[in-house]
XYZ file of C-alpha atoms in Angstrom:
622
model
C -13.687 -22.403 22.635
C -11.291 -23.178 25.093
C -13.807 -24.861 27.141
C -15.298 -26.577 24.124
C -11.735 -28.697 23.690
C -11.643 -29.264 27.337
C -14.905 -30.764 27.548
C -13.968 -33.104 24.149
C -10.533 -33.608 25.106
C -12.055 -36.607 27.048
C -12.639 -40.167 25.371
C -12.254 -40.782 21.630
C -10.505 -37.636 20.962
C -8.296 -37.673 23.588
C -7.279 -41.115 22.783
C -6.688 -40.604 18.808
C -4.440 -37.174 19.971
C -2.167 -39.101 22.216
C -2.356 -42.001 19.519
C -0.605 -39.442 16.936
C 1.937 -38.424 19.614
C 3.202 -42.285 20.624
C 3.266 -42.480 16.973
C 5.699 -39.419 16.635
C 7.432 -39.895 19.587
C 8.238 -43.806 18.035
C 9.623 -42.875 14.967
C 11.385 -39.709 15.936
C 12.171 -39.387 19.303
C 11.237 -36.828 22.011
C 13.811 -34.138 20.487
C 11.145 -33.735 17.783
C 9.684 -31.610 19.569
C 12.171 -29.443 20.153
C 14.527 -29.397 16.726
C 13.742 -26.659 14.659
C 14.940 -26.561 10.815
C 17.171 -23.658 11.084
C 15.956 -22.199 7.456
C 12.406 -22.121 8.592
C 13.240 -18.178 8.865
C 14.749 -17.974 6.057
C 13.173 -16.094 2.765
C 16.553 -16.115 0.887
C 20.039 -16.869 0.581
C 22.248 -14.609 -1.325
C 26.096 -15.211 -1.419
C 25.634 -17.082 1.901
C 24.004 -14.045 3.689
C 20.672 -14.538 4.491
C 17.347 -12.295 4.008
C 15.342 -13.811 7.070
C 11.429 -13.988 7.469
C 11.263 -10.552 10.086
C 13.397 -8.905 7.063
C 10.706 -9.777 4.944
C 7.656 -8.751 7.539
C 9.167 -5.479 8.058
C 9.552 -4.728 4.656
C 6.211 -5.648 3.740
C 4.575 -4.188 6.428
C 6.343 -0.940 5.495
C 5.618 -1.574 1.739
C 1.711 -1.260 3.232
C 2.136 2.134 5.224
C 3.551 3.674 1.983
C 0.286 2.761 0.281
C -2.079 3.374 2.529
C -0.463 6.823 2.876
C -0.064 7.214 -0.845
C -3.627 5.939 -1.946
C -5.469 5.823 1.247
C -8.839 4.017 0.941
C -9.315 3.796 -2.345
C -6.196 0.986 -3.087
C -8.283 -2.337 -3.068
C -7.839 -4.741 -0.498
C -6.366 -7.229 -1.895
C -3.191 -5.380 -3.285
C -1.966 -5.183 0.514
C -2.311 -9.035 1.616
C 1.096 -10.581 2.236
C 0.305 -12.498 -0.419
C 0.478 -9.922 -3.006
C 3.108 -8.130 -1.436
C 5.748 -10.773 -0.965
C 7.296 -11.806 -3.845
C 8.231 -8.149 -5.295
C 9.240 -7.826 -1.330
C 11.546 -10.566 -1.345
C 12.778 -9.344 -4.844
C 13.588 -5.989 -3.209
C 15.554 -7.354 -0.428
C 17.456 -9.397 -2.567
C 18.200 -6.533 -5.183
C 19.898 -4.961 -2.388
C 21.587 -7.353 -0.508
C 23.362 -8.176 -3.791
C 24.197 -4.294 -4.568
C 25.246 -4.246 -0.382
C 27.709 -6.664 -0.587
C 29.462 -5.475 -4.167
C 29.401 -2.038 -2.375
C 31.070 -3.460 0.860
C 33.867 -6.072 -1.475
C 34.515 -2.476 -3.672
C 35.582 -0.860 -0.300
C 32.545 1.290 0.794
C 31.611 1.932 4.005
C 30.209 4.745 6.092
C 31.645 6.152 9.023
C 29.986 6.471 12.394
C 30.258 10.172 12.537
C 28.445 10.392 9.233
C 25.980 7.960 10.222
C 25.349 9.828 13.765
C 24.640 12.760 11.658
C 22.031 11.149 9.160
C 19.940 10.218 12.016
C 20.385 13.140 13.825
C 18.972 15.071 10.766
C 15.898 13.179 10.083
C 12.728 14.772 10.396
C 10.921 11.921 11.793
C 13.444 11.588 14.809
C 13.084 15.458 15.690
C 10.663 17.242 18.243
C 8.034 19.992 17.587
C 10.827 22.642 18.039
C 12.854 20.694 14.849
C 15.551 18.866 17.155
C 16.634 15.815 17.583
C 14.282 13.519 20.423
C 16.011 10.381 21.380
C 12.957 9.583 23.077
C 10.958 9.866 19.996
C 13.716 8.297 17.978
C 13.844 4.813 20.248
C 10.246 4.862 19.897
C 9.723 5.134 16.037
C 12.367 2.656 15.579
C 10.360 0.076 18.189
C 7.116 0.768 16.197
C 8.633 -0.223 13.413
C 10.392 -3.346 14.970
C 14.074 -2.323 14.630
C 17.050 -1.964 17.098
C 19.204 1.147 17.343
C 22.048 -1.787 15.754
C 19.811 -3.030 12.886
C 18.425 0.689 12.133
C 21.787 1.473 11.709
C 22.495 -1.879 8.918
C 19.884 -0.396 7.077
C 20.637 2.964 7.314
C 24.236 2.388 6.390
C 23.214 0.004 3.429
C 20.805 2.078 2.066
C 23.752 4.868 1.734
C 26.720 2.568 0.237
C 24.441 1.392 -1.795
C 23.431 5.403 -3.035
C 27.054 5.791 -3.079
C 27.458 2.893 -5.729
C 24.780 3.825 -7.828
C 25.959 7.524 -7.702
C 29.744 6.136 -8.804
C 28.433 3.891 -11.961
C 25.663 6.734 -12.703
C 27.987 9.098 -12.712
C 30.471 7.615 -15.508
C 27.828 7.917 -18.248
C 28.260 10.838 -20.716
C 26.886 11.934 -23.936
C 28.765 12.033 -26.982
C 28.788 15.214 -29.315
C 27.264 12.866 -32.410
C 23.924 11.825 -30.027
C 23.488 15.317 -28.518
C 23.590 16.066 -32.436
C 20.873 13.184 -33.230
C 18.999 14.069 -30.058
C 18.292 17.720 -31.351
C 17.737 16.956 -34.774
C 14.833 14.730 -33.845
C 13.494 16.227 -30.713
C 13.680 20.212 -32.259
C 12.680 18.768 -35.203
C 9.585 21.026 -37.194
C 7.080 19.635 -39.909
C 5.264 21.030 -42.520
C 1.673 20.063 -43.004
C -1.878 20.566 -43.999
C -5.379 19.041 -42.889
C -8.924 18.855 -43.050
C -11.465 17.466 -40.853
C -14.258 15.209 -41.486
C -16.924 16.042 -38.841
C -18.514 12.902 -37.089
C -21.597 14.570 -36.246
C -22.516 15.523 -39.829
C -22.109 12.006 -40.784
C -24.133 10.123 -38.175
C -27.151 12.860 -38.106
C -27.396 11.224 -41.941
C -27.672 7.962 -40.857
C -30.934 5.893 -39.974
C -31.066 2.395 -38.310
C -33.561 -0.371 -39.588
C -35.594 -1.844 -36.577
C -34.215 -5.071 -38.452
C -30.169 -3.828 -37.833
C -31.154 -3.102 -34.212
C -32.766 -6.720 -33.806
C -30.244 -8.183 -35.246
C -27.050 -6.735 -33.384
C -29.721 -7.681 -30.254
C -29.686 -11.137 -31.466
C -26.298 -11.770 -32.283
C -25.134 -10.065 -28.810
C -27.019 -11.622 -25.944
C -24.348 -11.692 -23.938
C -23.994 -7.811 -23.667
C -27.580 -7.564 -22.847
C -27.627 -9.814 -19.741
C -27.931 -8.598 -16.344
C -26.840 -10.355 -12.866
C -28.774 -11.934 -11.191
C -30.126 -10.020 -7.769
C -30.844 -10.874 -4.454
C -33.193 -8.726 -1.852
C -32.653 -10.150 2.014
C -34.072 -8.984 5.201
C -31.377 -9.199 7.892
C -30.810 -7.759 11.550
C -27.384 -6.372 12.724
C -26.358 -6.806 15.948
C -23.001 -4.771 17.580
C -21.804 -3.361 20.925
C -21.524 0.303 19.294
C -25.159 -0.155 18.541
C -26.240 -1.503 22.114
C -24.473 0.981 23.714
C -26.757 4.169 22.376
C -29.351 2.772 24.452
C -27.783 2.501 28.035
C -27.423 5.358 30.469
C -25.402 5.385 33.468
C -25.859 7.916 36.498
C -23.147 10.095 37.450
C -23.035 8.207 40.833
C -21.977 4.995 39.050
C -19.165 6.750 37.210
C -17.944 8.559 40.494
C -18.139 4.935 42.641
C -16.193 3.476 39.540
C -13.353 6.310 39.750
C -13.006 5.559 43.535
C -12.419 1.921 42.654
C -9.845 2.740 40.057
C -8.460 5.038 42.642
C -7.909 2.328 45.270
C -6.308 0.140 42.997
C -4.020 2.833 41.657
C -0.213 1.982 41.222
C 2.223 4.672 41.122
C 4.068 3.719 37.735
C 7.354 5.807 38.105
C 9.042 6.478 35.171
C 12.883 6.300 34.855
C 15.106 8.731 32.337
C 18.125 6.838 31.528
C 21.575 7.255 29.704
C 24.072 4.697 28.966
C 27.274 3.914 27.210
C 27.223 1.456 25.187
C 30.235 -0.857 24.095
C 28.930 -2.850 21.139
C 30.842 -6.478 20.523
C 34.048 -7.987 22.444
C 35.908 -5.117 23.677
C 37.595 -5.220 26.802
C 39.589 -2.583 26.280
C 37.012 -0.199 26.244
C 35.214 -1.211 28.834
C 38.270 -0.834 31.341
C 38.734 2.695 29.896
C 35.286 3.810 30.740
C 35.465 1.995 33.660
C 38.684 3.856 34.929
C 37.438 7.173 33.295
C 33.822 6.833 35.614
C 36.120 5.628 38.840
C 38.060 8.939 38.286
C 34.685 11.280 38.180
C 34.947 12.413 35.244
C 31.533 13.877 33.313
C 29.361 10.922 32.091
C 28.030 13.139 29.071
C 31.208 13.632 28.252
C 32.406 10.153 28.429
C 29.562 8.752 26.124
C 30.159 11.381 23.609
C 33.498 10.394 23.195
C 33.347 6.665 23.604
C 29.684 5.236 23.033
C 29.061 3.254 20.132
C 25.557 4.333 20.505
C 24.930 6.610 16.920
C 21.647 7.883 18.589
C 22.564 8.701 21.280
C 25.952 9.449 22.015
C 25.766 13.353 20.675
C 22.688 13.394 23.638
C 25.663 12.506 26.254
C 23.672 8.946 26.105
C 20.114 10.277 26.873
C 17.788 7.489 25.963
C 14.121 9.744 27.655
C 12.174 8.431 29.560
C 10.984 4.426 30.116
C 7.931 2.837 32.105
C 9.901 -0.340 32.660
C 9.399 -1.798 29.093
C 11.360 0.067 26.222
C 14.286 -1.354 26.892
C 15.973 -5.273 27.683
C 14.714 -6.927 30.688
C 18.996 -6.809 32.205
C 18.643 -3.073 31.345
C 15.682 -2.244 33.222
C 16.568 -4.332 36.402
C 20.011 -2.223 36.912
C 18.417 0.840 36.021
C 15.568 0.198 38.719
C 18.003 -0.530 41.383
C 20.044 2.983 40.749
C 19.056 6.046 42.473
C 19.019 9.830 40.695
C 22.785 10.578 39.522
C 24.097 6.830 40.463
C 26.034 4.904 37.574
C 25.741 1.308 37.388
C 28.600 -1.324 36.798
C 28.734 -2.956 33.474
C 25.488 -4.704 32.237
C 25.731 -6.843 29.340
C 22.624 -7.505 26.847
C 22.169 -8.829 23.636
C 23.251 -5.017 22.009
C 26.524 -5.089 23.988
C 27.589 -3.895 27.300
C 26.662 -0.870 28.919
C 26.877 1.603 31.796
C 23.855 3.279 33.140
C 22.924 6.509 34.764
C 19.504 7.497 36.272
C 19.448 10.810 35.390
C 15.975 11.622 36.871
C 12.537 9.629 37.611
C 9.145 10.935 37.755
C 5.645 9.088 39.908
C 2.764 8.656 37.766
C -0.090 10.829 39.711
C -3.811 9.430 39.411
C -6.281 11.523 37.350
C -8.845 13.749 38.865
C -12.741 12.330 38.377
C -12.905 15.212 35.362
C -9.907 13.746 33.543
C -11.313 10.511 33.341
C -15.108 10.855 33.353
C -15.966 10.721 29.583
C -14.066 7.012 29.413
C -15.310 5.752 32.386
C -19.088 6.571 31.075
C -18.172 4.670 28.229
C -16.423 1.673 29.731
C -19.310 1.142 31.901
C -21.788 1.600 28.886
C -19.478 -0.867 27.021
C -19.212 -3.697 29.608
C -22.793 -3.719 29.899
C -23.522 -3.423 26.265
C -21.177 -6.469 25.366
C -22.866 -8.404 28.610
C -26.223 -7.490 26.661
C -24.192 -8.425 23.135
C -23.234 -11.912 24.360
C -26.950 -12.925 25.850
C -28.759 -11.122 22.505
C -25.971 -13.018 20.120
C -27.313 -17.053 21.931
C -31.299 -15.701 21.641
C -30.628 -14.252 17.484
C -28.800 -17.809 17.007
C -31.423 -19.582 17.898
C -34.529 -17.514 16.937
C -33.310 -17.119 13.346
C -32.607 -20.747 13.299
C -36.351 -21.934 11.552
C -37.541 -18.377 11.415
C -40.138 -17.068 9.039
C -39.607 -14.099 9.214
C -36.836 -11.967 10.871
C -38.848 -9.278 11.521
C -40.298 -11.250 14.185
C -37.296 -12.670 15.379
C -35.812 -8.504 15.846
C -39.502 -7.520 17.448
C -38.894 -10.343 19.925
C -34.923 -9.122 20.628
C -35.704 -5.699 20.392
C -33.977 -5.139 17.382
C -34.682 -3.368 13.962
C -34.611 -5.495 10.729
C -33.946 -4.075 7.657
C -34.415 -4.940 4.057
C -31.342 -4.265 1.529
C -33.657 -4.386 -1.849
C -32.006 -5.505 -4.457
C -28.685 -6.064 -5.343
C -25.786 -7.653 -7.353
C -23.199 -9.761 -6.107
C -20.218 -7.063 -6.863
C -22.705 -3.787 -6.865
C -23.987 -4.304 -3.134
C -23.585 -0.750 -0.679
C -22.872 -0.532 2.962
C -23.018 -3.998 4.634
C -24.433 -5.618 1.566
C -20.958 -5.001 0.220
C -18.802 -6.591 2.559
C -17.662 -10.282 1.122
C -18.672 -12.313 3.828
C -22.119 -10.810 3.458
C -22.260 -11.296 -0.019
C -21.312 -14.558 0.350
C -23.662 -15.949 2.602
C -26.166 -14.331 0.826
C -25.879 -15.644 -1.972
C -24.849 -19.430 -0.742
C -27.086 -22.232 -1.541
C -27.944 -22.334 1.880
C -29.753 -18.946 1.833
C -30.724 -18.314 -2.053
C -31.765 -21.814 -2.632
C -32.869 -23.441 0.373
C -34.623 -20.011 1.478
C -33.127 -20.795 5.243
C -31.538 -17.681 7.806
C -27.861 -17.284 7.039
C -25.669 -18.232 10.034
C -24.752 -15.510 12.077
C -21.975 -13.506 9.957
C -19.312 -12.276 12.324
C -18.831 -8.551 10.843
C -15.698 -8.221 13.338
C -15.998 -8.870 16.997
C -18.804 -6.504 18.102
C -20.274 -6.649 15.046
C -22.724 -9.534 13.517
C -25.183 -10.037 11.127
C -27.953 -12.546 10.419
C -29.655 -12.512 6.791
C -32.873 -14.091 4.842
C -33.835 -13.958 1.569
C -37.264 -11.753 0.607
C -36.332 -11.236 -3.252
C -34.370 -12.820 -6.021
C -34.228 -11.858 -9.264
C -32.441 -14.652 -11.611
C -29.877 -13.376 -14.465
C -31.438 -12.470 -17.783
C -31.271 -10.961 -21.105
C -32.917 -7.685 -20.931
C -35.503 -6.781 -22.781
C -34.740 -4.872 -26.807
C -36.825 -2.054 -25.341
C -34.568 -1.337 -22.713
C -31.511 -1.637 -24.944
C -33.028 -0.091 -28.156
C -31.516 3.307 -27.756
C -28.068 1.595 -26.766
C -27.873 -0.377 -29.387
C -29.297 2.177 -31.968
C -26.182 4.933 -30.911
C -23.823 2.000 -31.219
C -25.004 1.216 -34.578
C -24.517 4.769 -35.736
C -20.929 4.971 -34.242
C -20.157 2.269 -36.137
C -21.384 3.202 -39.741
C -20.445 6.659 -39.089
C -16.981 5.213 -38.678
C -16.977 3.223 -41.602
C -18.153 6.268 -43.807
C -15.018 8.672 -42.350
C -13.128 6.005 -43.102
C -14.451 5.771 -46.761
C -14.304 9.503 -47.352
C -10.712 9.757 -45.935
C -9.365 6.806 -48.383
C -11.036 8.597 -51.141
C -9.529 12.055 -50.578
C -5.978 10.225 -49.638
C -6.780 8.284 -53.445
C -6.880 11.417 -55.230
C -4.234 13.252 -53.439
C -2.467 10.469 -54.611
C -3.292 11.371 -57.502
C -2.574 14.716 -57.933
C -5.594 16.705 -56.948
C -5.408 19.546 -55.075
C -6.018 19.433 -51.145
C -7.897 23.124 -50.944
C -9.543 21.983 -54.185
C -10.696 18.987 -52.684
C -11.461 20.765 -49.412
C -13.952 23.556 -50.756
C -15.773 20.631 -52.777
C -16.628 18.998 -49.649
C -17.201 22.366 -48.045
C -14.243 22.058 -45.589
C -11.429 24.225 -44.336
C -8.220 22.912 -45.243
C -5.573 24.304 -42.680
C -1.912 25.166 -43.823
C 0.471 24.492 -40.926
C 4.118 25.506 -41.272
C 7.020 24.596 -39.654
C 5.105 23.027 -36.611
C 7.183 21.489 -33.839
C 5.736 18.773 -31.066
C 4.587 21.275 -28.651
C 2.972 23.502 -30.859
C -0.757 24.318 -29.205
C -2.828 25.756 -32.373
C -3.046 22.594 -33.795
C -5.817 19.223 -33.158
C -3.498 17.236 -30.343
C -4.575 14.005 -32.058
C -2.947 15.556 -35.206
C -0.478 16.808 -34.233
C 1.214 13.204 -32.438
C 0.184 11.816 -36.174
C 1.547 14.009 -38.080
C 4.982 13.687 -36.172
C 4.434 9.703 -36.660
C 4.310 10.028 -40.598
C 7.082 8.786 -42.590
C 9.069 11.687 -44.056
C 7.923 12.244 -47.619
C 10.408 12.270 -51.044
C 11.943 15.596 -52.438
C 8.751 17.712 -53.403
C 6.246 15.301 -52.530
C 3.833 14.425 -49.798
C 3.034 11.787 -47.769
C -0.815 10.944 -46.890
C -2.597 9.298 -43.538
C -5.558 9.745 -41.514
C -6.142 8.979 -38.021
C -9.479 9.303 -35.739
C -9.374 12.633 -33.015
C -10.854 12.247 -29.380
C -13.995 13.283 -30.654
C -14.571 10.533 -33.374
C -13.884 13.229 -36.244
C -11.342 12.312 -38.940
C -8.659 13.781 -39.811
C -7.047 13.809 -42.972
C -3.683 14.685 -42.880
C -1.397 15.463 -45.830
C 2.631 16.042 -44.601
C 4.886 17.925 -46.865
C 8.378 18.505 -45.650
C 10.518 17.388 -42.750
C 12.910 19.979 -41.080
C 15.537 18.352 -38.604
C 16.625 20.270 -35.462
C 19.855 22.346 -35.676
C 22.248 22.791 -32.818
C 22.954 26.441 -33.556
C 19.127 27.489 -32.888
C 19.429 25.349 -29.595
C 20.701 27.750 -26.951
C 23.454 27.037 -24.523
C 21.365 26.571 -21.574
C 19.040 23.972 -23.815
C 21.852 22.076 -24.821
C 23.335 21.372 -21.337
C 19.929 20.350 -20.178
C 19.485 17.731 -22.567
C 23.070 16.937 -21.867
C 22.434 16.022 -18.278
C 19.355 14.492 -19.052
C 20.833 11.828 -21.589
C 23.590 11.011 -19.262
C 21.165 10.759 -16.692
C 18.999 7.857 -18.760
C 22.269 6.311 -19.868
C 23.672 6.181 -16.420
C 20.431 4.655 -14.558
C 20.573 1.901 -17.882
C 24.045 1.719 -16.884
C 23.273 1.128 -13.526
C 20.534 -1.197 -14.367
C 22.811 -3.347 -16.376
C 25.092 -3.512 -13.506
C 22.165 -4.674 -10.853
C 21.357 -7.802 -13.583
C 25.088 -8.687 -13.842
C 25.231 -8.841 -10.542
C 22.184 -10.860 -9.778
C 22.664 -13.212 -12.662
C 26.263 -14.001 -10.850
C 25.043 -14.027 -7.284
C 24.404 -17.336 -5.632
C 20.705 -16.584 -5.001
C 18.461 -19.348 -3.418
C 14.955 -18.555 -2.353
């Protein structure tokens, strides 16, 4: 590639590209190049305080982790793109930044004691033996792109912003007349009785004309229509695959250990502490500076006057660091020290500190044993991608005009496979990955009846297709769909009979018939059910969550419904008196449940109510 615009950037090109740039440079002026619009990292503005772009990547790619770890494979693709993901992201952010700053203007705030402690307690930050690892701490916190300083933001946000939801959730309460209204309806117990009309009975009854079936095939084409389908031969090509076929003798591995071992470098590894002095603070930096000229214990020191939370209980152990964990001013002072030497103040971007080499440790080469099994496969790999680059030119141009790529893999040495056929969304294994799908069905390869480009898969992994098969969309055939249609046509007048029978019973209970009398002349159990309540497990489910939907009937009369179970059955459902709930015959334990539970729903609406005030005031601009 990069040869590619070398070898252009000669001539025409060259001459249009610095065309554009006199062009710019004319109009603009050579700064152009170098002013930035400032709100280019911006997402959103809220109050003046702004939620910048690496806010939003974090969160997002956080947002992702919690999926994948929630749903794993199975959450489709396209519900983690940053496109998906960033709106309700930026949302989020925010949501919070407004509920942050009314926490911080109402006077909350979290001390650094408190703080220390929170991260001192978290699981992630603690070792196999459940305490606290700075070393694993710095490095969780660079995986997931924070500072110990903006850790700490977040950390203490995320807790004000607990404390003010706690504070407005906590002033809701429940008043004795909705406790009251609450058991009345939710102890509440029904009297009823039911039959059911069987589905099974019904349909068994009914026959389908070959003319009903033809027609409901007529009139629904659509539903009878199948994709069209596409069969292609097509040869893979990948490193992983190359590599099964290579061997390499132990005597190559061993003369490729002894060349790793010549070019060995010790990388020593340094185990640091520091005190850190965040900000402009003089002050404490002559302090510390007096208290280390006087000898006096550096652990001691940085517990007492760090302003490092995560580290300063750790007498300012940071572990251990290769040269690259932490700021480039950091590392070149802590190089230069020798075991138990303190450096003078070095100032960074975090805030001054004072460093102590508290040990360092040489990196020893592994033995030919240790390192065997990966240098096998680094030597099959470099020659398999050697062999992937020359076999990737030949398959280009071989499956260019081919006939046939089963000639074109016989010549490479390669196996070509057919996929049979297959729909554009139903496709399995490679025939199921979009780029696949998309070549093969593009005009240039279902129409034209030419090779597909080569399809890169991923970097070690292509693909070239042709098309053996196609099989255009159609309606299928009645015989196919006979049965289909014939069970659908039964559901349907089966329904429409239920329904019939259930407005005729509901008619004459209407009108004063008897429901067991009615029941034994259909030959059906009526069941009596008293003083039922919502959980109550010996009746239909389906009836039950009707019955409790019914409107309560009049003073020594009933009211009639009928509603469809899981099954397709119908029920017919006659409902005869309504008993409320009564506080006495809720126990004391019952009653303060549902206490805390209604103040719990009216403080989070409470809350909620609070977050939209807030928001509709804020000075938001995204």
């Amino acid at each position: 590639m990069l040869q590619h615009l070398r070898d252009n950037s000669r001539g025409v090109i060259s001459f249009i590209l610095i065309g554009f740039l006199v062009i710019i440079f004319a109009l603009t002026g050579v700064e152009a190049l170098f002013n930035w619009d400032t709100s280019a990292n911006q997402a959103a503005k809220v109050n003046g305080e702004t939620v910048s772009e690496m806010d939003v990547a974090r969160a997002i790619s956080m947002q992702k982790q919690q999926m994948l770890n929630t749903y794993g494979d199975q959450i489709p693709a396209e519900f983690l793109t940053d496109e998906y993901l960033r709106k309700p992201v930026v949302e989020n952010l925010v949501q919070r930044m407004v509920l942050s700053q009314a926490a911080g203007q109402s006077g909350m705030a979290v001390g650094n004691t408190y703080l220390s402690e929170q991260i001192a307690s978290a699981p992630q930050f603690k070792n196999d033996s459940g305490v606290f690892d700075n070393t694993r701490y710095q490095q969780v916190l660079r995986n997931m792109g924070y500072t110990h300083s903006t850790y700490s933001k977040i950390l203490s946000d995320e807790i004000i912003i607990n404390q003010l939801q706690s504070g407005i959730s906590a002033t809701a309460f429940t008043t004795p007349f909705q406790l009251d209204d609450v058991i009345a309806l939710s102890f509440q117990s029904r009297d009823l009785a039911y039959l059911i009309l069987p589905a099974a009975k019904v349909r068994d009854s009914i026959i389908v004309d070959a003319a009903d079936v033809q027609a409901y095939y007529d009139a629904n084409q659509q539903m009878f229509t199948s994709e069209d389908e596409i069969a292609v031969d097509f040869i893979s090509l990948s490193v992983t695959d190359l590599m099964k076929n290579i061997s390499v003798t132990e005597e190559q591995v061993r003369k490729q250990y002894e060349q790793n071992l010549s070019s060995f470098v010790s990388a020593p590894e340094r185990q640091a502490a520091h005190i850190l002095v965040e900000g402009d603070n003089p002050e404490k930096i002559k302090t510390i500076e007096t208290k280390l000229a006087a000898g006096e214990d550096f652990s001691a020191i940085a517990r007492e006057l760090s302003d490092d939370l995560g580290s300063k209980e750790q007498g300012g152990d940071l572990g251990f660091t290769k040269g690259d964990a932490f700021p480039a001013e950091f590392e070149t002072a802590l190089a230069a020290l020798k075991v138990g030497e303190v450096s003078s103040a070095v100032k960074t971007e975090a805030g001054t500190h004072f460093i102590k080499l508290l040990a360092e440790k040489g990196s020893e080469p592994p033995t030919f044993e240790e390192q065997k099994a990966s240098i096998e496969d680094q030597l099959k790999r470099a020659e398999a991608e050697g062999q992937f680059i020359s076999q990737l030119e030949k398959l280009r141009d071989l499956s260019y005009n081919a006939e046939s790529l089963a000639e074109v893999a016989q010549e490479l040495g390669l196996k070509a496979e057919n996929s049979g056929l297959f729909e554009r969304n139903k496709g399995k294994g490679l025939m199921a990955n979009a780029k696949v799908v998309s070549a093969a069905f593009s005009d240039e390869v279902l129409q034209e009846g030419n090779s597909s480009d080569v399809i890169e898969i991923d970097s070690s992994n292509v693909i070239v297709l042709k098309k053996t098969d196609y099989k255009p969309s159609q309606v299928k055939p009645l015989a196919n769909v006979q049965e289909q249609i014939t069970n659908t046509l039964k559901d349907q007048k089966a329904k429409t009979q239920l329904a019939e029978q259930a407005a005729k019973l509901i008619s004459d209970l209407k009108s004063g018939a008897n429901f067991v009398d009615l029941g034994k002349a259909a030959e059906i159990e009526v069941k009596q059910s008293k003083a039922v309540t919502r959980s109550s497990a010996e009746i239909d489910p389906d009836v039950l969550r009707y019955a409790f939907t019914m409107n309560k009937p009049a003073s020594g009369a009933s009211t009639f419904g009928s509603v469809i179970t899981a099954n397709g059955d119908m029920a017919v459902v006659a409902l005869e008196n309504v008993t409320p709930g009564s506080y006495e015959k809720v126990t004391p334990e019952q009653r303060t449940a549902i206490t805390a539970q209604l103040g719990s729903i009216y403080g989070k609406n409470d809350f909620s109510s609070y977050q939209k005030f807030l928001k509709d005031a804020a000075d938001i601009t995204q």
